[in-house]
mmCIF file of C-alpha atoms in Angstrom:
data_model
loop_
_atom_site.group_PDB
_atom_site.id
_atom_site.type_symbol
_atom_site.label_atom_id
_atom_site.label_comp_id
_atom_site.label_asym_id
_atom_site.label_seq_id
_atom_site.Cartn_x
_atom_site.Cartn_y
_atom_site.Cartn_z
ATOM 1 C CA UNK A 17 16.288 -29.219 3.761
ATOM 2 C CA UNK A 18 14.213 -27.674 0.873
ATOM 3 C CA UNK A 19 14.407 -28.944 -2.734
ATOM 4 C CA UNK A 20 13.195 -27.679 -6.077
ATOM 5 C CA UNK A 21 11.300 -30.489 -8.133
ATOM 6 C CA UNK A 22 12.182 -30.314 -11.891
ATOM 7 C CA UNK A 23 9.424 -30.641 -14.487
ATOM 8 C CA UNK A 24 10.662 -33.969 -15.859
ATOM 9 C CA UNK A 25 9.745 -35.232 -12.378
ATOM 10 C CA UNK A 26 13.252 -37.037 -12.340
ATOM 11 C CA UNK A 27 15.525 -34.365 -11.136
ATOM 12 C CA UNK A 28 15.535 -31.976 -8.045
ATOM 13 C CA UNK A 29 17.728 -29.031 -7.021
ATOM 14 C CA UNK A 30 18.731 -28.079 -3.557
ATOM 15 C CA UNK A 31 17.476 -24.402 -2.334
ATOM 16 C CA UNK A 32 20.200 -22.376 -0.782
ATOM 17 C CA UNK A 33 19.569 -22.034 2.891
ATOM 18 C CA UNK A 34 20.956 -18.785 4.665
ATOM 19 C CA UNK A 35 20.745 -17.065 8.057
ATOM 20 C CA UNK A 36 18.841 -14.010 9.200
ATOM 21 C CA UNK A 37 22.196 -12.381 9.891
ATOM 22 C CA UNK A 38 23.611 -12.968 6.354
ATOM 23 C CA UNK A 39 20.786 -10.972 4.861
ATOM 24 C CA UNK A 40 21.014 -8.104 7.330
ATOM 25 C CA UNK A 41 18.394 -9.141 9.964
ATOM 26 C CA UNK A 42 19.103 -8.364 13.527
ATOM 27 C CA UNK A 43 17.439 -10.074 16.542
ATOM 28 C CA UNK A 44 15.572 -7.118 17.204
ATOM 29 C CA UNK A 45 13.906 -7.545 13.664
ATOM 30 C CA UNK A 46 13.078 -11.033 14.448
ATOM 31 C CA UNK A 47 11.632 -9.967 17.799
ATOM 32 C CA UNK A 48 9.340 -7.431 16.164
ATOM 33 C CA UNK A 49 8.014 -9.903 13.540
ATOM 34 C CA UNK A 50 7.256 -12.595 15.978
ATOM 35 C CA UNK A 51 5.651 -10.145 18.642
ATOM 36 C CA UNK A 52 3.383 -8.454 16.058
ATOM 37 C CA UNK A 53 2.414 -12.043 14.348
ATOM 38 C CA UNK A 54 2.613 -14.162 17.324
ATOM 39 C CA UNK A 55 -0.573 -15.952 16.643
ATOM 40 C CA UNK A 56 0.913 -17.371 13.549
ATOM 41 C CA UNK A 57 3.885 -19.278 15.125
ATOM 42 C CA UNK A 58 1.843 -21.503 18.132
ATOM 43 C CA UNK A 59 -0.393 -24.046 16.928
ATOM 44 C CA UNK A 60 -3.648 -24.063 18.701
ATOM 45 C CA UNK A 61 -2.775 -21.042 21.236
ATOM 46 C CA UNK A 62 -4.178 -17.555 21.072
ATOM 47 C CA UNK A 63 -1.663 -15.221 22.581
ATOM 48 C CA UNK A 64 -1.505 -11.389 23.436
ATOM 49 C CA UNK A 65 2.009 -9.973 23.417
ATOM 50 C CA UNK A 66 2.403 -7.841 26.692
ATOM 51 C CA UNK A 67 5.907 -6.730 26.492
ATOM 52 C CA UNK A 68 9.229 -7.096 24.470
ATOM 53 C CA UNK A 69 12.733 -7.106 25.909
ATOM 54 C CA UNK A 70 14.319 -3.618 26.878
ATOM 55 C CA UNK A 71 17.970 -2.746 26.382
ATOM 56 C CA UNK A 72 20.107 -3.554 29.357
ATOM 57 C CA UNK A 73 17.444 -5.454 31.264
ATOM 58 C CA UNK A 74 17.454 -9.275 32.106
ATOM 59 C CA UNK A 75 14.219 -10.178 30.550
ATOM 60 C CA UNK A 76 12.810 -12.463 27.724
ATOM 61 C CA UNK A 77 12.801 -11.246 24.197
ATOM 62 C CA UNK A 78 8.896 -11.596 24.187
ATOM 63 C CA UNK A 79 6.254 -12.163 27.084
ATOM 64 C CA UNK A 80 2.851 -12.893 26.166
ATOM 65 C CA UNK A 81 -0.514 -14.087 27.817
ATOM 66 C CA UNK A 82 -2.857 -16.911 27.034
ATOM 67 C CA UNK A 83 -6.570 -16.598 27.538
ATOM 68 C CA UNK A 84 -6.158 -18.165 31.165
ATOM 69 C CA UNK A 85 -3.605 -15.447 31.853
ATOM 70 C CA UNK A 86 -0.640 -17.549 31.996
ATOM 71 C CA UNK A 87 2.542 -16.202 30.697
ATOM 72 C CA UNK A 88 4.733 -17.367 27.504
ATOM 73 C CA UNK A 89 8.343 -16.680 27.751
ATOM 74 C CA UNK A 90 10.219 -16.476 24.429
ATOM 75 C CA UNK A 91 13.899 -16.503 23.820
ATOM 76 C CA UNK A 92 14.928 -15.841 20.012
ATOM 77 C CA UNK A 93 17.988 -16.289 18.174
ATOM 78 C CA UNK A 94 18.987 -15.631 14.574
ATOM 79 C CA UNK A 95 21.430 -18.533 14.645
ATOM 80 C CA UNK A 96 21.419 -22.153 15.623
ATOM 81 C CA UNK A 97 20.270 -23.292 19.097
ATOM 82 C CA UNK A 98 22.396 -24.271 22.001
ATOM 83 C CA UNK A 99 21.712 -25.484 25.565
ATOM 84 C CA UNK A 100 22.477 -22.202 26.827
ATOM 85 C CA UNK A 101 19.322 -20.856 24.990
ATOM 86 C CA UNK A 102 17.212 -23.112 27.022
ATOM 87 C CA UNK A 103 18.843 -22.223 30.363
ATOM 88 C CA UNK A 104 18.544 -18.512 29.542
ATOM 89 C CA UNK A 105 14.797 -18.845 28.927
ATOM 90 C CA UNK A 106 14.593 -20.695 32.140
ATOM 91 C CA UNK A 107 16.247 -18.149 34.219
ATOM 92 C CA UNK A 108 13.825 -15.595 33.045
ATOM 93 C CA UNK A 109 11.004 -18.108 34.647
ATOM 94 C CA UNK A 110 13.062 -17.736 37.771
ATOM 95 C CA UNK A 111 13.117 -13.935 37.732
ATOM 96 C CA UNK A 112 9.238 -13.505 36.824
ATOM 97 C CA UNK A 113 8.047 -16.619 38.354
ATOM 98 C CA UNK A 114 6.822 -14.738 41.474
ATOM 99 C CA UNK A 115 5.612 -11.846 39.525
ATOM 100 C CA UNK A 116 2.148 -10.511 40.502
ATOM 101 C CA UNK A 117 -0.378 -8.837 38.493
ATOM 102 C CA UNK A 118 1.066 -5.436 39.505
ATOM 103 C CA UNK A 119 4.430 -6.227 37.972
ATOM 104 C CA UNK A 120 2.771 -7.717 34.714
ATOM 105 C CA UNK A 121 0.637 -4.560 34.396
ATOM 106 C CA UNK A 122 3.788 -2.263 34.870
ATOM 107 C CA UNK A 123 5.488 -4.085 32.051
ATOM 108 C CA UNK A 124 2.455 -4.102 29.815
ATOM 109 C CA UNK A 125 2.054 -0.174 30.383
ATOM 110 C CA UNK A 126 5.809 0.449 29.592
ATOM 111 C CA UNK A 127 5.366 -1.747 26.631
ATOM 112 C CA UNK A 128 2.333 0.089 25.248
ATOM 113 C CA UNK A 129 3.550 3.498 26.488
ATOM 114 C CA UNK A 130 -0.021 3.837 27.994
ATOM 115 C CA UNK A 131 -1.981 3.628 31.320
ATOM 116 C CA UNK A 132 -4.245 0.944 30.061
ATOM 117 C CA UNK A 133 -5.216 -1.485 32.687
ATOM 118 C CA UNK A 134 -3.773 -5.047 31.622
ATOM 119 C CA UNK A 135 -6.846 -7.001 32.996
ATOM 120 C CA UNK A 136 -9.194 -4.878 30.737
ATOM 121 C CA UNK A 137 -7.033 -5.171 27.804
ATOM 122 C CA UNK A 138 -6.673 -8.844 28.245
ATOM 123 C CA UNK A 139 -10.426 -9.055 28.661
ATOM 124 C CA UNK A 140 -10.852 -7.301 25.360
ATOM 125 C CA UNK A 141 -8.409 -9.200 23.496
ATOM 126 C CA UNK A 142 -9.726 -12.384 24.349
ATOM 127 C CA UNK A 143 -13.307 -11.273 24.447
ATOM 128 C CA UNK A 144 -14.048 -12.462 27.852
ATOM 129 C CA UNK A 145 -17.390 -11.918 29.604
ATOM 130 C CA UNK A 146 -15.483 -10.693 32.534
ATOM 131 C CA UNK A 147 -11.886 -9.608 33.181
ATOM 132 C CA UNK A 148 -9.491 -12.090 35.091
ATOM 133 C CA UNK A 149 -9.145 -11.456 38.765
ATOM 134 C CA UNK A 150 -5.603 -10.282 39.652
ATOM 135 C CA UNK A 151 -4.687 -13.727 41.319
ATOM 136 C CA UNK A 152 -5.471 -15.539 37.944
ATOM 137 C CA UNK A 153 -2.531 -14.179 36.106
ATOM 138 C CA UNK A 154 0.783 -15.941 35.983
ATOM 139 C CA UNK A 155 -0.161 -19.167 37.646
ATOM 140 C CA UNK A 156 1.659 -21.592 35.159
ATOM 141 C CA UNK A 157 4.745 -20.400 32.825
ATOM 142 C CA UNK A 158 5.464 -21.618 29.470
ATOM 143 C CA UNK A 159 8.965 -21.581 27.909
ATOM 144 C CA UNK A 160 9.523 -21.289 24.181
ATOM 145 C CA UNK A 161 13.036 -20.796 22.327
ATOM 146 C CA UNK A 162 12.989 -19.934 18.696
ATOM 147 C CA UNK A 163 16.081 -20.592 16.894
ATOM 148 C CA UNK A 164 17.602 -21.226 13.421
ATOM 149 C CA UNK A 165 17.695 -25.072 13.564
ATOM 150 C CA UNK A 166 17.804 -27.354 16.697
ATOM 151 C CA UNK A 167 20.814 -29.458 18.001
ATOM 152 C CA UNK A 168 20.431 -32.654 19.414
ATOM 153 C CA UNK A 169 21.707 -31.533 22.823
ATOM 154 C CA UNK A 170 18.871 -28.994 22.969
ATOM 155 C CA UNK A 171 16.308 -31.808 22.022
ATOM 156 C CA UNK A 172 17.786 -33.934 24.951
ATOM 157 C CA UNK A 173 17.620 -30.935 27.352
ATOM 158 C CA UNK A 174 13.813 -30.231 26.209
ATOM 159 C CA UNK A 175 13.070 -33.928 26.820
ATOM 160 C CA UNK A 176 14.537 -33.686 30.316
ATOM 161 C CA UNK A 177 12.710 -30.729 31.440
ATOM 162 C CA UNK A 178 9.506 -31.824 30.038
ATOM 163 C CA UNK A 179 9.717 -35.069 31.999
ATOM 164 C CA UNK A 180 10.482 -32.815 35.058
ATOM 165 C CA UNK A 181 7.169 -31.079 34.473
ATOM 166 C CA UNK A 182 8.299 -28.015 32.798
ATOM 167 C CA UNK A 183 6.100 -26.558 29.879
ATOM 168 C CA UNK A 184 8.859 -26.000 27.506
ATOM 169 C CA UNK A 185 8.949 -26.137 23.652
ATOM 170 C CA UNK A 186 11.287 -24.925 20.876
ATOM 171 C CA UNK A 187 9.979 -23.343 17.411
ATOM 172 C CA UNK A 188 12.788 -23.861 14.815
ATOM 173 C CA UNK A 189 12.842 -21.785 11.586
ATOM 174 C CA UNK A 190 14.680 -21.888 8.401
ATOM 175 C CA UNK A 191 15.411 -19.152 5.853
ATOM 176 C CA UNK A 192 15.924 -19.860 2.152
ATOM 177 C CA UNK A 193 16.999 -17.774 -0.788
ATOM 178 C CA UNK A 194 14.968 -18.560 -3.837
ATOM 179 C CA UNK A 195 15.806 -16.431 -7.173
ATOM 180 C CA UNK A 196 17.205 -13.563 -4.999
ATOM 181 C CA UNK A 197 14.177 -13.497 -2.557
ATOM 182 C CA UNK A 198 14.115 -14.857 0.914
ATOM 183 C CA UNK A 199 11.429 -16.981 2.522
ATOM 184 C CA UNK A 200 11.179 -18.319 6.194
ATOM 185 C CA UNK A 201 9.757 -21.591 7.394
ATOM 186 C CA UNK A 202 8.611 -22.074 11.033
ATOM 187 C CA UNK A 203 8.056 -25.520 12.639
ATOM 188 C CA UNK A 204 7.358 -26.296 16.257
ATOM 189 C CA UNK A 205 9.374 -29.098 17.752
ATOM 190 C CA UNK A 206 7.601 -31.736 20.046
ATOM 191 C CA UNK A 207 9.294 -34.764 21.393
ATOM 192 C CA UNK A 208 6.224 -36.731 21.113
ATOM 193 C CA UNK A 209 5.153 -36.047 17.586
ATOM 194 C CA UNK A 210 8.292 -34.794 15.901
ATOM 195 C CA UNK A 211 8.355 -31.673 13.917
ATOM 196 C CA UNK A 212 4.922 -30.279 13.399
ATOM 197 C CA UNK A 213 4.353 -27.246 11.099
ATOM 198 C CA UNK A 214 3.094 -24.315 13.008
ATOM 199 C CA UNK A 215 0.242 -23.825 10.662
ATOM 200 C CA UNK A 216 -3.302 -23.092 11.760
ATOM 201 C CA UNK A 217 -5.508 -23.258 8.675
ATOM 202 C CA UNK A 218 -9.165 -23.720 9.719
ATOM 203 C CA UNK A 219 -11.242 -21.002 11.702
ATOM 204 C CA UNK A 220 -14.540 -20.319 12.966
ATOM 205 C CA UNK A 221 -15.816 -16.502 12.318
ATOM 206 C CA UNK A 222 -18.664 -15.045 14.263
ATOM 207 C CA UNK A 223 -20.700 -13.119 11.897
ATOM 208 C CA UNK A 224 -21.740 -10.221 14.206
ATOM 209 C CA UNK A 225 -25.417 -10.782 13.690
ATOM 210 C CA UNK A 226 -26.043 -10.062 17.429
ATOM 211 C CA UNK A 227 -24.786 -6.639 16.983
ATOM 212 C CA UNK A 228 -25.624 -5.887 13.366
ATOM 213 C CA UNK A 229 -27.620 -8.224 11.092
ATOM 214 C CA UNK A 230 -26.237 -6.121 8.160
ATOM 215 C CA UNK A 231 -22.888 -7.282 8.735
ATOM 216 C CA UNK A 232 -24.014 -10.893 8.742
ATOM 217 C CA UNK A 233 -26.042 -10.490 5.393
ATOM 218 C CA UNK A 234 -23.103 -8.776 3.766
ATOM 219 C CA UNK A 235 -20.793 -11.722 4.504
ATOM 220 C CA UNK A 236 -23.300 -14.224 2.957
ATOM 221 C CA UNK A 237 -24.157 -11.857 0.021
ATOM 222 C CA UNK A 238 -20.578 -10.725 -0.759
ATOM 223 C CA UNK A 239 -18.771 -14.286 0.090
ATOM 224 C CA UNK A 240 -16.383 -12.957 2.462
ATOM 225 C CA UNK A 241 -15.058 -13.170 6.107
ATOM 226 C CA UNK A 242 -15.144 -9.824 7.911
ATOM 227 C CA UNK A 243 -14.699 -8.015 11.248
ATOM 228 C CA UNK A 244 -15.390 -4.470 12.492
ATOM 229 C CA UNK A 245 -14.084 -1.721 14.671
ATOM 230 C CA UNK A 246 -10.419 -1.699 16.341
ATOM 231 C CA UNK A 247 -9.551 -4.806 18.470
ATOM 232 C CA UNK A 248 -11.765 -6.959 16.394
ATOM 233 C CA UNK A 249 -11.292 -6.280 12.700
ATOM 234 C CA UNK A 250 -7.387 -6.966 12.788
ATOM 235 C CA UNK A 251 -8.151 -10.712 13.534
ATOM 236 C CA UNK A 252 -8.951 -10.704 9.874
ATOM 237 C CA UNK A 253 -5.159 -10.174 9.178
ATOM 238 C CA UNK A 254 -4.475 -13.788 10.238
ATOM 239 C CA UNK A 255 -6.173 -15.349 7.407
ATOM 240 C CA UNK A 256 -3.875 -16.631 4.645
ATOM 241 C CA UNK A 257 -4.537 -17.698 1.325
ATOM 242 C CA UNK A 258 -6.266 -21.324 1.325
ATOM 243 C CA UNK A 259 -7.340 -21.038 4.953
ATOM 244 C CA UNK A 260 -10.929 -22.842 5.690
ATOM 245 C CA UNK A 261 -13.329 -20.255 7.138
ATOM 246 C CA UNK A 262 -16.441 -21.413 8.749
ATOM 247 C CA UNK A 263 -19.054 -18.434 9.238
ATOM 248 C CA UNK A 264 -20.997 -18.901 12.594
ATOM 249 C CA UNK A 265 -24.161 -16.988 13.339
ATOM 250 C CA UNK A 266 -24.647 -16.515 16.973
ATOM 251 C CA UNK A 267 -27.600 -18.649 18.665
ATOM 252 C CA UNK A 268 -27.976 -20.242 15.076
ATOM 253 C CA UNK A 269 -24.760 -22.296 14.065
ATOM 254 C CA UNK A 270 -22.475 -22.572 11.144
ATOM 255 C CA UNK A 271 -24.158 -20.913 7.903
ATOM 256 C CA UNK A 272 -21.492 -20.976 5.279
ATOM 257 C CA UNK A 273 -17.733 -21.743 4.700
ATOM 258 C CA UNK A 274 -15.090 -20.974 1.992
ATOM 259 C CA UNK A 275 -11.483 -20.576 1.325
ATOM 260 C CA UNK A 276 -9.816 -17.219 2.353
ATOM 261 C CA UNK A 277 -8.284 -15.575 -0.807
ATOM 262 C CA UNK A 278 -5.400 -14.126 1.073
ATOM 263 C CA UNK A 279 -6.088 -10.655 -0.119
ATOM 264 C CA UNK A 280 -6.952 -8.294 2.895
ATOM 265 C CA UNK A 281 -9.346 -5.492 1.843
ATOM 266 C CA UNK A 282 -10.621 -2.581 3.994
ATOM 267 C CA UNK A 283 -13.695 -0.549 3.685
ATOM 268 C CA UNK A 284 -15.601 2.341 5.304
ATOM 269 C CA UNK A 285 -18.192 1.202 7.800
ATOM 270 C CA UNK A 286 -20.906 2.744 9.956
ATOM 271 C CA UNK A 287 -19.621 6.114 9.080
ATOM 272 C CA UNK A 288 -16.080 5.253 10.095
ATOM 273 C CA UNK A 289 -13.075 5.126 7.825
ATOM 274 C CA UNK A 290 -11.608 1.517 7.159
ATOM 275 C CA UNK A 291 -13.522 0.206 10.047
ATOM 276 C CA UNK A 292 -14.155 -2.972 8.095
ATOM 277 C CA UNK A 293 -11.503 -5.488 7.448
ATOM 278 C CA UNK A 294 -12.593 -8.261 4.989
ATOM 279 C CA UNK A 295 -11.363 -10.993 2.842
ATOM 280 C CA UNK A 296 -13.167 -12.818 0.054
ATOM 281 C CA UNK A 297 -13.967 -16.500 0.520
ATOM 282 C CA UNK A 298 -13.407 -18.770 -2.608
ATOM 283 C CA UNK A 299 -15.342 -21.979 -3.151
ATOM 284 C CA UNK A 300 -18.119 -20.277 -0.955
ATOM 285 C CA UNK A 301 -20.636 -22.715 0.194
ATOM 286 C CA UNK A 302 -23.836 -21.575 2.167
ATOM 287 C CA UNK A 303 -25.456 -24.357 4.107
ATOM 288 C CA UNK A 304 -29.158 -25.248 3.483
ATOM 289 C CA UNK A 305 -29.830 -25.359 7.068
ATOM 290 C CA UNK A 306 -27.324 -24.184 9.880
ATOM 291 C CA UNK A 307 -25.150 -26.606 11.769
ATOM 292 C CA UNK A 308 -26.083 -25.839 15.342
ATOM 293 C CA UNK A 309 -23.530 -25.189 18.170
ATOM 294 C CA UNK A 310 -24.587 -28.569 19.842
ATOM 295 C CA UNK A 311 -23.919 -30.307 16.548
ATOM 296 C CA UNK A 312 -20.652 -28.718 15.975
ATOM 297 C CA UNK A 313 -19.337 -29.585 19.548
ATOM 298 C CA UNK A 314 -20.446 -33.401 18.910
ATOM 299 C CA UNK A 315 -18.185 -33.315 16.023
ATOM 300 C CA UNK A 316 -15.216 -31.122 16.876
ATOM 301 C CA UNK A 317 -15.260 -31.667 20.696
ATOM 302 C CA UNK A 318 -16.615 -29.792 23.747
ATOM 303 C CA UNK A 319 -13.386 -27.508 23.815
ATOM 304 C CA UNK A 320 -14.958 -25.589 20.859
ATOM 305 C CA UNK A 321 -16.130 -21.998 22.185
ATOM 306 C CA UNK A 322 -18.053 -19.484 20.302
ATOM 307 C CA UNK A 323 -17.547 -16.472 22.500
ATOM 308 C CA UNK A 324 -14.460 -14.991 20.213
ATOM 309 C CA UNK A 325 -14.703 -13.208 16.871
ATOM 310 C CA UNK A 326 -12.198 -15.516 15.191
ATOM 311 C CA UNK A 327 -10.657 -18.792 16.699
ATOM 312 C CA UNK A 328 -8.959 -21.540 15.024
ATOM 313 C CA UNK A 329 -9.668 -25.294 15.196
ATOM 314 C CA UNK A 330 -7.654 -28.392 14.536
ATOM 315 C CA UNK A 331 -7.196 -29.816 11.121
ATOM 316 C CA UNK A 332 -8.741 -32.965 12.328
ATOM 317 C CA UNK A 333 -11.936 -31.012 13.523
ATOM 318 C CA UNK A 334 -12.247 -28.986 10.510
ATOM 319 C CA UNK A 335 -12.136 -32.183 8.283
ATOM 320 C CA UNK A 336 -14.768 -33.655 10.354
ATOM 321 C CA UNK A 337 -16.984 -30.623 10.077
ATOM 322 C CA UNK A 338 -16.489 -30.394 6.460
ATOM 323 C CA UNK A 339 -17.490 -34.159 6.024
ATOM 324 C CA UNK A 340 -20.525 -33.531 7.821
ATOM 325 C CA UNK A 341 -21.268 -30.395 5.811
ATOM 326 C CA UNK A 342 -20.956 -32.225 2.569
ATOM 327 C CA UNK A 343 -22.937 -35.174 3.678
ATOM 328 C CA UNK A 344 -26.087 -33.309 5.301
ATOM 329 C CA UNK A 345 -25.982 -29.684 4.747
ATOM 330 C CA UNK A 346 -25.416 -28.835 1.149
#
């Protein structure tokens, strides 16, 4: 429950909690929101939506792929959870468990209304050196239910299926009304860690110096995070106000850092309209000497990869990087 604190520091007031249905939202509206901004709802996972549910078809509300080609099956509800929600999404796993690459490609092409090859779209989205082989898709399924609240029986069911080896989780949301405006809060349920807010607030951004040194220099001079051209520039839209961004120069290391302003801006670039998406970085700090990739991995762990334009890191890793930067690089 959300409470408003009073200025006298002695009283508080309960904020009115509502449902999506009561404010005129349909499940299709929630589906569109999540499928469009899927990166914001799963901590530590980068996902690519490949299709959403079609009318009169027994399909999950959303199917997405991770970097390894494994599918995430989503069941969304605009009301509270029940055990049936979990059974429903597991049913989709049974239906699509044996789907090979050709079936996934067909679903993706129907979703995008294009003939684009899924392997190549996946390669471009995750910026892989080479596309995955057909056999690498759909090797391990993940199940996600997203509901307005979570009842104890569903929690117990999730615990049972997790112990049985299934990769299943729930994303819980609440909708609040404050002074006539509506707000939504998302949390991911984890039986081992309780409720963890699905918030990714630290990123490493490649400054594109390999392709265009001018882009790299602009970011440092103008104190901004930027990406260029369709397929890459949209990644800047993930940044929220206050997010910590480390600017990384390929082959050199972290060269600067700052906090995202939250205001997305667009600019003509290289003769194309709005080909640069950027966001100002506040409290901008340029390092005296770059922090090398080897040192970054020593601090943040070997799982850090520098192949993507923008990728998230854990709060623990970003705190450790900032501690090292303040101590030895400023």
